[in-house]
Amino acid sequence: MYGGIVSELHFYTNPMSRGQIVRWMLEETGLSYDTTLLDYGTTMKSDAYLAINPMGKVPAITHNQTVVTECSAIVAYLAELCPEKNLAPAVADRGAYYRWLFFVAGPFEAAITAKSFGLLPGPDKSASVGYGSYEAVMDTIEKLVAESEFIAGDHFTAADLYLGAQLDFGLSFKTLPERQAFIDYRDRMIDRDAYRRAKEIDNALIAKMQS
């Protein structure tokens, strides 16, 4: 239910994608949802799906007539759908929540991608790059997770889920340095029943796809 109206929530994904982040968030909310699995290069680029996301990428959700793409936007939107789950702080306390959710979606992801593809600018160009430098971004996140159990208040929120998922992915695929603060925070965040349920679902789908 949302605003007293029965909600139609649909999830578009591929289990080997960032859709795993949204799957985890969906399991945290407890909301009922339908799933459409899409394949890279085929159904993900079909006219039907491009009408939902012109980028032809997953994940995406539709909620009644609303379309939401981009992982950070989706997890924030889903948190709003179920306020009783406390996945977002009270409105008056959302400064850190918005700050870090969008820092991870912006500078953090951009710096990791640039590093992975050997595209980091030289020190003389750091002032012109949104994330400044890769080292500054890593140090900022390390300090954040080392000093606080949660990054946006005194309990787990969608911001923790999003950062925890990014660290989980980056540490698993070696796109992030194995700093102890990263490992400890990641381990705290994924020690949740919703994470385990989501992983079980996606791992089963991956196994089926590969069989």
PDB file of C-alpha atoms in Angstrom, residues 85-165:
ATOM      1  CA  LYS A  85      10.771   0.559   7.706  1.00  0.00           C
ATOM      2  CA  ASN A  86      12.902   3.560   8.760  1.00  0.00           C
ATOM      3  CA  LEU A  87      15.097   3.275   5.671  1.00  0.00           C
ATOM      4  CA  ALA A  88      15.406   7.050   5.453  1.00  0.00           C
ATOM      5  CA  PRO A  89      15.898   9.471   8.352  1.00  0.00           C
ATOM      6  CA  ALA A  90      13.211  11.966   9.294  1.00  0.00           C
ATOM      7  CA  VAL A  91      13.069  14.820   6.783  1.00  0.00           C
ATOM      8  CA  ALA A  92      14.719  17.254   9.188  1.00  0.00           C
ATOM      9  CA  ASP A  93      17.651  14.856   9.623  1.00  0.00           C
ATOM     10  CA  ARG A  94      18.399  14.031   5.999  1.00  0.00           C
ATOM     11  CA  GLY A  95      21.467  16.175   5.427  1.00  0.00           C
ATOM     12  CA  ALA A  96      23.989  13.367   5.838  1.00  0.00           C
ATOM     13  CA  TYR A  97      21.644  10.906   4.127  1.00  0.00           C
ATOM     14  CA  TYR A  98      21.463  12.928   0.896  1.00  0.00           C
ATOM     15  CA  ARG A  99      25.080  14.006   1.124  1.00  0.00           C
ATOM     16  CA  TRP A 100      26.559  10.523   1.251  1.00  0.00           C
ATOM     17  CA  LEU A 101      24.014   8.791  -0.957  1.00  0.00           C
ATOM     18  CA  PHE A 102      24.843  11.160  -3.796  1.00  0.00           C
ATOM     19  CA  PHE A 103      28.564  11.306  -3.008  1.00  0.00           C
ATOM     20  CA  VAL A 104      28.704   7.550  -3.518  1.00  0.00           C
ATOM     21  CA  ALA A 105      26.609   7.724  -6.693  1.00  0.00           C
ATOM     22  CA  GLY A 106      28.708  10.606  -8.038  1.00  0.00           C
ATOM     23  CA  PRO A 107      32.359  11.156  -7.051  1.00  0.00           C
ATOM     24  CA  PHE A 108      32.905   7.676  -5.581  1.00  0.00           C
ATOM     25  CA  GLU A 109      31.646   5.732  -8.606  1.00  0.00           C
ATOM     26  CA  ALA A 110      33.276   8.149 -11.056  1.00  0.00           C
ATOM     27  CA  ALA A 111      36.669   7.841  -9.382  1.00  0.00           C
ATOM     28  CA  ILE A 112      36.481   4.036  -9.293  1.00  0.00           C
ATOM     29  CA  THR A 113      35.511   3.866 -12.969  1.00  0.00           C
ATOM     30  CA  ALA A 114      38.293   6.241 -14.001  1.00  0.00           C
ATOM     31  CA  LYS A 115      40.847   4.224 -12.028  1.00  0.00           C
ATOM     32  CA  SER A 116      39.625   0.908 -13.472  1.00  0.00           C
ATOM     33  CA  PHE A 117      40.029   2.148 -17.050  1.00  0.00           C
ATOM     34  CA  GLY A 118      43.291   4.009 -16.512  1.00  0.00           C
ATOM     35  CA  LEU A 119      41.627   7.369 -17.030  1.00  0.00           C
ATOM     36  CA  LEU A 120      42.594   9.192 -13.860  1.00  0.00           C
ATOM     37  CA  PRO A 121      43.706  12.749 -14.620  1.00  0.00           C
ATOM     38  CA  GLY A 122      47.091  14.011 -13.518  1.00  0.00           C
ATOM     39  CA  PRO A 123      47.447  16.050 -10.313  1.00  0.00           C
ATOM     40  CA  ASP A 124      47.430  19.269 -12.329  1.00  0.00           C
ATOM     41  CA  LYS A 125      43.896  18.493 -13.537  1.00  0.00           C
ATOM     42  CA  SER A 126      42.326  17.544 -10.191  1.00  0.00           C
ATOM     43  CA  ALA A 127      40.744  20.973  -9.734  1.00  0.00           C
ATOM     44  CA  SER A 128      38.795  20.442 -12.968  1.00  0.00           C
ATOM     45  CA  VAL A 129      37.465  16.993 -12.051  1.00  0.00           C
ATOM     46  CA  GLY A 130      34.306  16.634  -9.978  1.00  0.00           C
ATOM     47  CA  TYR A 131      35.826  14.055  -7.653  1.00  0.00           C
ATOM     48  CA  GLY A 132      39.142  15.885  -7.265  1.00  0.00           C
ATOM     49  CA  SER A 133      41.430  12.892  -6.938  1.00  0.00           C
ATOM     50  CA  TYR A 134      40.995   9.163  -6.475  1.00  0.00           C
ATOM     51  CA  GLU A 135      43.010   9.241  -3.259  1.00  0.00           C
ATOM     52  CA  ALA A 136      40.888  12.022  -1.765  1.00  0.00           C
ATOM     53  CA  VAL A 137      37.690  10.096  -2.516  1.00  0.00           C
ATOM     54  CA  MET A 138      39.004   6.860  -0.982  1.00  0.00           C
ATOM     55  CA  ASP A 139      40.290   8.694   2.082  1.00  0.00           C
ATOM     56  CA  THR A 140      36.956  10.476   2.522  1.00  0.00           C
ATOM     57  CA  ILE A 141      34.984   7.233   2.483  1.00  0.00           C
ATOM     58  CA  GLU A 142      37.502   5.493   4.721  1.00  0.00           C
ATOM     59  CA  LYS A 143      37.225   8.243   7.333  1.00  0.00           C
ATOM     60  CA  LEU A 144      33.424   8.195   7.090  1.00  0.00           C
ATOM     61  CA  VAL A 145      32.987   4.469   7.684  1.00  0.00           C
ATOM     62  CA  ALA A 146      35.746   4.255  10.291  1.00  0.00           C
ATOM     63  CA  GLU A 147      34.190   6.937  12.502  1.00  0.00           C
ATOM     64  CA  SER A 148      30.530   5.874  12.450  1.00  0.00           C
ATOM     65  CA  GLU A 149      28.616   2.620  12.560  1.00  0.00           C
ATOM     66  CA  PHE A 150      26.101   4.094  10.089  1.00  0.00           C
ATOM     67  CA  ILE A 151      26.670   6.989   7.704  1.00  0.00           C
ATOM     68  CA  ALA A 152      23.375   8.874   8.031  1.00  0.00           C
ATOM     69  CA  GLY A 153      22.331   8.693  11.660  1.00  0.00           C
ATOM     70  CA  ASP A 154      22.018   6.089  14.364  1.00  0.00           C
ATOM     71  CA  HIS A 155      20.498   3.283  12.291  1.00  0.00           C
ATOM     72  CA  PHE A 156      20.726   1.517   8.935  1.00  0.00           C
ATOM     73  CA  THR A 157      19.320   3.498   5.998  1.00  0.00           C
ATOM     74  CA  ALA A 158      19.189   3.298   2.216  1.00  0.00           C
ATOM     75  CA  ALA A 159      22.445   5.281   2.182  1.00  0.00           C
ATOM     76  CA  ASP A 160      24.150   2.475   4.110  1.00  0.00           C
ATOM     77  CA  LEU A 161      22.666  -0.089   1.770  1.00  0.00           C
ATOM     78  CA  TYR A 162      23.946   1.767  -1.272  1.00  0.00           C
ATOM     79  CA  LEU A 163      27.455   2.292   0.054  1.00  0.00           C
ATOM     80  CA  GLY A 164      27.575  -1.218   1.521  1.00  0.00           C
ATOM     81  CA  ALA A 165      26.607  -2.691  -1.841  1.00  0.00           C
TER      82      ALA A 165
END
